[in-house]
């Protein structure tokens, strides 16, 4: 059955470091949301096989309780329709679903290192705590830090690409049109960009 919505997510900002060889992600996600009731004091996000280190709202720490398939967050007081909340979750995940890591092996030694998500229909919560059911739509950002040799692609518009002093590079993508949670996606690999156009519209290909 479709789960009840007790809040409306407006925007999700994911800021993570992706370790392709270590098959893990670590960082934080910030959800901007509004209650869909007058007395919202706890929220539940989908989250599995994820270690949460802290949760905060507007910089103030919140109590939380990891469960088998959910992350329960105590908001500290009740909020209503007029409120907009910004909740940040710091976490680490070694996902077995939703995010897949590909390595060369003895059978296919020429295989490229890569990582890619496939969240449909409710698998993205294995690598990021979110409302993981397609009955809500939100805009989102993916800020992906990877080894400098990799390209990190995600939805929407590329806002920035920054080289860091530790040999990594951070890619900042933003999707400006509201979408369901399983459409949040990224791909990491050793790609180059081939630029093309069709009827004046840019069409870019990312290939090995």
PDB file of C-alpha atoms in Angstrom:
ATOM      1  CA  UNK A   1       0.000   0.000   0.000  1.00  0.00           C
ATOM      2  CA  UNK A   2       1.049   3.585  -0.644  1.00  0.00           C
ATOM      3  CA  UNK A   3       2.494   5.034   2.592  1.00  0.00           C
ATOM      4  CA  UNK A   4       0.875   8.131   4.062  1.00  0.00           C
ATOM      5  CA  UNK A   5       2.772  11.377   3.532  1.00  0.00           C
ATOM      6  CA  UNK A   6       3.205  13.361   6.729  1.00  0.00           C
ATOM      7  CA  UNK A   7       5.548  15.888   5.128  1.00  0.00           C
ATOM      8  CA  UNK A   8       6.266  17.365   1.709  1.00  0.00           C
ATOM      9  CA  UNK A   9       9.909  17.355   0.583  1.00  0.00           C
ATOM     10  CA  UNK A  10      10.774  20.508  -1.380  1.00  0.00           C
ATOM     11  CA  UNK A  11      14.469  19.939  -2.008  1.00  0.00           C
ATOM     12  CA  UNK A  12      17.124  17.310  -1.261  1.00  0.00           C
ATOM     13  CA  UNK A  13      20.830  18.144  -1.226  1.00  0.00           C
ATOM     14  CA  UNK A  14      23.196  15.159  -1.233  1.00  0.00           C
ATOM     15  CA  UNK A  15      26.873  15.880  -0.517  1.00  0.00           C
ATOM     16  CA  UNK A  16      28.922  12.688  -0.450  1.00  0.00           C
ATOM     17  CA  UNK A  17      32.348  11.229  -1.112  1.00  0.00           C
ATOM     18  CA  UNK A  18      32.129   8.065  -3.207  1.00  0.00           C
ATOM     19  CA  UNK A  19      34.900   5.489  -2.703  1.00  0.00           C
ATOM     20  CA  UNK A  20      34.677   3.337  -5.835  1.00  0.00           C
ATOM     21  CA  UNK A  21      37.300   0.799  -4.761  1.00  0.00           C
ATOM     22  CA  UNK A  22      36.027   0.704  -1.169  1.00  0.00           C
ATOM     23  CA  UNK A  23      32.411   0.429  -2.353  1.00  0.00           C
ATOM     24  CA  UNK A  24      31.117   3.013   0.100  1.00  0.00           C
ATOM     25  CA  UNK A  25      29.714   6.516   0.352  1.00  0.00           C
ATOM     26  CA  UNK A  26      30.109   8.985   3.205  1.00  0.00           C
ATOM     27  CA  UNK A  27      28.807  12.484   3.731  1.00  0.00           C
ATOM     28  CA  UNK A  28      25.508  14.178   4.431  1.00  0.00           C
ATOM     29  CA  UNK A  29      22.069  14.821   3.009  1.00  0.00           C
ATOM     30  CA  UNK A  30      19.869  17.830   3.744  1.00  0.00           C
ATOM     31  CA  UNK A  31      16.113  17.654   3.227  1.00  0.00           C
ATOM     32  CA  UNK A  32      14.059  20.852   3.101  1.00  0.00           C
ATOM     33  CA  UNK A  33      10.457  19.947   3.876  1.00  0.00           C
ATOM     34  CA  UNK A  34       7.115  21.125   5.257  1.00  0.00           C
ATOM     35  CA  UNK A  35       4.683  19.210   7.488  1.00  0.00           C
ATOM     36  CA  UNK A  36       1.386  17.996   6.033  1.00  0.00           C
ATOM     37  CA  UNK A  37      -0.244  18.047   9.472  1.00  0.00           C
ATOM     38  CA  UNK A  38      -0.539  20.518  12.326  1.00  0.00           C
ATOM     39  CA  UNK A  39       1.432  18.560  14.924  1.00  0.00           C
ATOM     40  CA  UNK A  40       4.387  16.901  13.232  1.00  0.00           C
ATOM     41  CA  UNK A  41       6.951  16.053  15.930  1.00  0.00           C
ATOM     42  CA  UNK A  42       8.672  12.996  14.431  1.00  0.00           C
ATOM     43  CA  UNK A  43       9.560  12.038  10.892  1.00  0.00           C
ATOM     44  CA  UNK A  44      10.489   8.702   9.379  1.00  0.00           C
ATOM     45  CA  UNK A  45      12.848   8.335   6.400  1.00  0.00           C
ATOM     46  CA  UNK A  46      13.680   5.158   4.525  1.00  0.00           C
ATOM     47  CA  UNK A  47      17.190   3.969   5.390  1.00  0.00           C
ATOM     48  CA  UNK A  48      18.794   0.499   5.369  1.00  0.00           C
ATOM     49  CA  UNK A  49      22.342  -0.733   5.975  1.00  0.00           C
ATOM     50  CA  UNK A  50      23.369   2.854   6.741  1.00  0.00           C
ATOM     51  CA  UNK A  51      25.309   4.176   9.745  1.00  0.00           C
ATOM     52  CA  UNK A  52      24.021   7.591  10.845  1.00  0.00           C
ATOM     53  CA  UNK A  53      26.419   9.621  12.983  1.00  0.00           C
ATOM     54  CA  UNK A  54      24.288  12.704  13.685  1.00  0.00           C
ATOM     55  CA  UNK A  55      21.125  14.546  12.692  1.00  0.00           C
ATOM     56  CA  UNK A  56      20.529  18.283  13.015  1.00  0.00           C
ATOM     57  CA  UNK A  57      17.947  20.920  12.128  1.00  0.00           C
ATOM     58  CA  UNK A  58      19.167  24.424  11.343  1.00  0.00           C
ATOM     59  CA  UNK A  59      22.414  23.577  13.134  1.00  0.00           C
ATOM     60  CA  UNK A  60      20.818  22.206  16.321  1.00  0.00           C
ATOM     61  CA  UNK A  61      21.246  18.475  17.061  1.00  0.00           C
ATOM     62  CA  UNK A  62      18.213  16.189  16.978  1.00  0.00           C
ATOM     63  CA  UNK A  63      17.623  12.832  18.617  1.00  0.00           C
ATOM     64  CA  UNK A  64      17.284   9.919  16.200  1.00  0.00           C
ATOM     65  CA  UNK A  65      16.678   6.197  16.285  1.00  0.00           C
ATOM     66  CA  UNK A  66      17.916   3.906  13.498  1.00  0.00           C
ATOM     67  CA  UNK A  67      15.542   1.027  12.841  1.00  0.00           C
ATOM     68  CA  UNK A  68      15.788  -1.950  10.505  1.00  0.00           C
ATOM     69  CA  UNK A  69      14.302  -0.163   7.505  1.00  0.00           C
ATOM     70  CA  UNK A  70      13.829   3.411   8.718  1.00  0.00           C
ATOM     71  CA  UNK A  71      15.475   6.321  10.414  1.00  0.00           C
ATOM     72  CA  UNK A  72      13.180   7.868  13.050  1.00  0.00           C
ATOM     73  CA  UNK A  73      13.952  11.510  13.856  1.00  0.00           C
ATOM     74  CA  UNK A  74      12.562  13.384  16.874  1.00  0.00           C
ATOM     75  CA  UNK A  75      12.046  17.034  15.882  1.00  0.00           C
ATOM     76  CA  UNK A  76      12.010  18.205  19.517  1.00  0.00           C
ATOM     77  CA  UNK A  77       8.673  19.996  19.204  1.00  0.00           C
ATOM     78  CA  UNK A  78       5.592  20.035  16.991  1.00  0.00           C
ATOM     79  CA  UNK A  79       5.485  21.834  13.646  1.00  0.00           C
ATOM     80  CA  UNK A  80       2.632  22.657  11.273  1.00  0.00           C
ATOM     81  CA  UNK A  81       1.718  23.589   7.719  1.00  0.00           C
ATOM     82  CA  UNK A  82       3.342  27.033   7.866  1.00  0.00           C
ATOM     83  CA  UNK A  83       6.762  25.704   8.882  1.00  0.00           C
ATOM     84  CA  UNK A  84       9.694  24.863   6.628  1.00  0.00           C
ATOM     85  CA  UNK A  85      12.322  22.578   8.139  1.00  0.00           C
ATOM     86  CA  UNK A  86      15.887  21.899   7.035  1.00  0.00           C
ATOM     87  CA  UNK A  87      17.146  18.560   8.365  1.00  0.00           C
ATOM     88  CA  UNK A  88      20.722  17.364   7.813  1.00  0.00           C
ATOM     89  CA  UNK A  89      21.806  13.751   8.261  1.00  0.00           C
ATOM     90  CA  UNK A  90      25.481  12.738   8.395  1.00  0.00           C
ATOM     91  CA  UNK A  91      25.974   9.094   7.439  1.00  0.00           C
ATOM     92  CA  UNK A  92      28.044   6.338   5.868  1.00  0.00           C
ATOM     93  CA  UNK A  93      26.736   3.501   3.696  1.00  0.00           C
ATOM     94  CA  UNK A  94      28.084   0.354   2.062  1.00  0.00           C
ATOM     95  CA  UNK A  95      25.057  -0.351  -0.139  1.00  0.00           C
ATOM     96  CA  UNK A  96      24.103  -3.777  -1.444  1.00  0.00           C
ATOM     97  CA  UNK A  97      21.226  -2.399  -3.544  1.00  0.00           C
ATOM     98  CA  UNK A  98      20.538   0.882  -5.297  1.00  0.00           C
ATOM     99  CA  UNK A  99      24.235   1.688  -5.874  1.00  0.00           C
ATOM    100  CA  UNK A 100      26.450  -0.769  -7.713  1.00  0.00           C
ATOM    101  CA  UNK A 101      30.259  -0.902  -7.945  1.00  0.00           C
ATOM    102  CA  UNK A 102      31.903  -2.614 -10.930  1.00  0.00           C
ATOM    103  CA  UNK A 103      35.512  -3.839 -10.916  1.00  0.00           C
ATOM    104  CA  UNK A 104      37.727  -5.752 -13.349  1.00  0.00           C
ATOM    105  CA  UNK A 105      38.174  -9.406 -12.424  1.00  0.00           C
ATOM    106  CA  UNK A 106      39.901 -12.547 -13.678  1.00  0.00           C
ATOM    107  CA  UNK A 107      37.078 -13.257 -16.130  1.00  0.00           C
ATOM    108  CA  UNK A 108      36.868  -9.688 -17.477  1.00  0.00           C
ATOM    109  CA  UNK A 109      40.227  -8.043 -16.705  1.00  0.00           C
ATOM    110  CA  UNK A 110      39.496  -5.249 -19.225  1.00  0.00           C
ATOM    111  CA  UNK A 111      36.328  -4.193 -17.396  1.00  0.00           C
ATOM    112  CA  UNK A 112      36.271  -0.524 -16.374  1.00  0.00           C
ATOM    113  CA  UNK A 113      35.953   0.617 -12.775  1.00  0.00           C
ATOM    114  CA  UNK A 114      32.580   2.252 -12.374  1.00  0.00           C
ATOM    115  CA  UNK A 115      29.793   3.043  -9.912  1.00  0.00           C
ATOM    116  CA  UNK A 116      26.188   3.722 -10.833  1.00  0.00           C
ATOM    117  CA  UNK A 117      22.812   3.979  -9.186  1.00  0.00           C
ATOM    118  CA  UNK A 118      19.564   2.280 -10.104  1.00  0.00           C
ATOM    119  CA  UNK A 119      16.954   3.398  -7.605  1.00  0.00           C
ATOM    120  CA  UNK A 120      13.698   2.313  -9.213  1.00  0.00           C
ATOM    121  CA  UNK A 121      11.441   1.820  -7.560  1.00  0.00           C
ATOM    122  CA  UNK A 122      12.470   1.960  -3.888  1.00  0.00           C
ATOM    123  CA  UNK A 123      16.217   1.199  -3.747  1.00  0.00           C
ATOM    124  CA  UNK A 124      17.883   4.613  -3.408  1.00  0.00           C
ATOM    125  CA  UNK A 125      17.521   4.562   0.387  1.00  0.00           C
ATOM    126  CA  UNK A 126      20.299   1.981   0.553  1.00  0.00           C
ATOM    127  CA  UNK A 127      22.827   4.738  -0.214  1.00  0.00           C
ATOM    128  CA  UNK A 128      21.049   7.876   1.101  1.00  0.00           C
ATOM    129  CA  UNK A 129      18.347   8.317   3.779  1.00  0.00           C
ATOM    130  CA  UNK A 130      15.302   9.684   1.917  1.00  0.00           C
ATOM    131  CA  UNK A 131      11.560   9.411   1.500  1.00  0.00           C
ATOM    132  CA  UNK A 132      11.865   6.524  -0.934  1.00  0.00           C
ATOM    133  CA  UNK A 133       8.424   6.095  -2.431  1.00  0.00           C
ATOM    134  CA  UNK A 134       7.150   7.683  -5.669  1.00  0.00           C
ATOM    135  CA  UNK A 135       4.302   9.679  -4.105  1.00  0.00           C
ATOM    136  CA  UNK A 136       6.339  12.859  -3.584  1.00  0.00           C
ATOM    137  CA  UNK A 137       8.390  15.044  -5.914  1.00  0.00           C
ATOM    138  CA  UNK A 138      11.259  17.363  -5.087  1.00  0.00           C
ATOM    139  CA  UNK A 139      14.166  19.148  -6.729  1.00  0.00           C
ATOM    140  CA  UNK A 140      17.590  17.879  -5.733  1.00  0.00           C
ATOM    141  CA  UNK A 141      21.350  18.342  -5.869  1.00  0.00           C
ATOM    142  CA  UNK A 142      24.128  15.759  -6.028  1.00  0.00           C
ATOM    143  CA  UNK A 143      27.551  16.964  -4.879  1.00  0.00           C
ATOM    144  CA  UNK A 144      29.899  14.078  -5.608  1.00  0.00           C
ATOM    145  CA  UNK A 145      33.550  13.945  -4.518  1.00  0.00           C
ATOM    146  CA  UNK A 146      35.615  11.265  -6.268  1.00  0.00           C
ATOM    147  CA  UNK A 147      39.214  10.514  -7.200  1.00  0.00           C
ATOM    148  CA  UNK A 148      40.362  13.060  -9.772  1.00  0.00           C
ATOM    149  CA  UNK A 149      40.678  10.467 -12.542  1.00  0.00           C
ATOM    150  CA  UNK A 150      36.929   9.807 -12.427  1.00  0.00           C
ATOM    151  CA  UNK A 151      34.047  11.721 -13.958  1.00  0.00           C
ATOM    152  CA  UNK A 152      30.909  11.976 -11.802  1.00  0.00           C
ATOM    153  CA  UNK A 153      27.646  12.528 -13.690  1.00  0.00           C
ATOM    154  CA  UNK A 154      24.201  13.219 -12.281  1.00  0.00           C
ATOM    155  CA  UNK A 155      20.843  14.714 -13.198  1.00  0.00           C
ATOM    156  CA  UNK A 156      20.239  18.218 -14.479  1.00  0.00           C
ATOM    157  CA  UNK A 157      22.721  21.064 -14.674  1.00  0.00           C
ATOM    158  CA  UNK A 158      26.438  20.929 -13.885  1.00  0.00           C
ATOM    159  CA  UNK A 159      27.005  23.900 -11.563  1.00  0.00           C
ATOM    160  CA  UNK A 160      30.658  23.396 -10.657  1.00  0.00           C
ATOM    161  CA  UNK A 161      33.691  21.131 -10.954  1.00  0.00           C
ATOM    162  CA  UNK A 162      36.370  21.771  -8.303  1.00  0.00           C
ATOM    163  CA  UNK A 163      39.791  20.167  -7.874  1.00  0.00           C
ATOM    164  CA  UNK A 164      40.673  19.520  -4.232  1.00  0.00           C
ATOM    165  CA  UNK A 165      44.135  19.472  -2.670  1.00  0.00           C
ATOM    166  CA  UNK A 166      43.827  15.828  -1.613  1.00  0.00           C
ATOM    167  CA  UNK A 167      43.720  14.518  -5.181  1.00  0.00           C
ATOM    168  CA  UNK A 168      39.947  14.403  -5.453  1.00  0.00           C
ATOM    169  CA  UNK A 169      37.500  16.367  -7.570  1.00  0.00           C
ATOM    170  CA  UNK A 170      34.019  17.535  -6.596  1.00  0.00           C
ATOM    171  CA  UNK A 171      31.204  17.621  -9.153  1.00  0.00           C
ATOM    172  CA  UNK A 172      28.092  19.653  -8.321  1.00  0.00           C
ATOM    173  CA  UNK A 173      24.902  18.829 -10.212  1.00  0.00           C
ATOM    174  CA  UNK A 174      21.415  20.262  -9.672  1.00  0.00           C
ATOM    175  CA  UNK A 175      18.035  19.079 -10.964  1.00  0.00           C
ATOM    176  CA  UNK A 176      15.681  22.064 -11.108  1.00  0.00           C
ATOM    177  CA  UNK A 177      12.493  20.137 -11.936  1.00  0.00           C
ATOM    178  CA  UNK A 178      10.722  18.166  -9.165  1.00  0.00           C
ATOM    179  CA  UNK A 179      11.084  14.399  -9.530  1.00  0.00           C
ATOM    180  CA  UNK A 180      10.333  11.289  -7.479  1.00  0.00           C
ATOM    181  CA  UNK A 181      13.121   9.944  -5.280  1.00  0.00           C
ATOM    182  CA  UNK A 182      14.070   6.943  -7.392  1.00  0.00           C
ATOM    183  CA  UNK A 183      15.092   9.247 -10.268  1.00  0.00           C
ATOM    184  CA  UNK A 184      17.986  10.668  -8.232  1.00  0.00           C
ATOM    185  CA  UNK A 185      20.946   9.077  -9.978  1.00  0.00           C
ATOM    186  CA  UNK A 186      24.664   9.285 -10.641  1.00  0.00           C
ATOM    187  CA  UNK A 187      27.324   7.480 -12.653  1.00  0.00           C
ATOM    188  CA  UNK A 188      31.069   7.473 -11.914  1.00  0.00           C
ATOM    189  CA  UNK A 189      33.770   6.252 -14.284  1.00  0.00           C
ATOM    190  CA  UNK A 190      36.666   7.255 -16.514  1.00  0.00           C
ATOM    191  CA  UNK A 191      34.658   9.098 -19.162  1.00  0.00           C
ATOM    192  CA  UNK A 192      35.270  11.824 -21.713  1.00  0.00           C
ATOM    193  CA  UNK A 193      32.640  14.168 -23.095  1.00  0.00           C
ATOM    194  CA  UNK A 194      31.600  14.191 -26.751  1.00  0.00           C
ATOM    195  CA  UNK A 195      29.578  17.310 -27.569  1.00  0.00           C
ATOM    196  CA  UNK A 196      26.853  17.335 -30.192  1.00  0.00           C
ATOM    197  CA  UNK A 197      23.649  19.226 -30.992  1.00  0.00           C
ATOM    198  CA  UNK A 198      20.260  18.431 -32.462  1.00  0.00           C
ATOM    199  CA  UNK A 199      18.064  21.272 -33.771  1.00  0.00           C
ATOM    200  CA  UNK A 200      20.078  23.713 -31.703  1.00  0.00           C
ATOM    201  CA  UNK A 201      19.735  21.670 -28.484  1.00  0.00           C
ATOM    202  CA  UNK A 202      23.012  20.488 -26.873  1.00  0.00           C
ATOM    203  CA  UNK A 203      23.285  16.697 -26.776  1.00  0.00           C
ATOM    204  CA  UNK A 204      26.324  15.437 -24.880  1.00  0.00           C
ATOM    205  CA  UNK A 205      27.658  11.898 -24.724  1.00  0.00           C
ATOM    206  CA  UNK A 206      29.934  10.585 -21.982  1.00  0.00           C
ATOM    207  CA  UNK A 207      32.012   7.627 -23.185  1.00  0.00           C
ATOM    208  CA  UNK A 208      35.159   5.655 -22.308  1.00  0.00           C
TER     209      UNK A 208
END
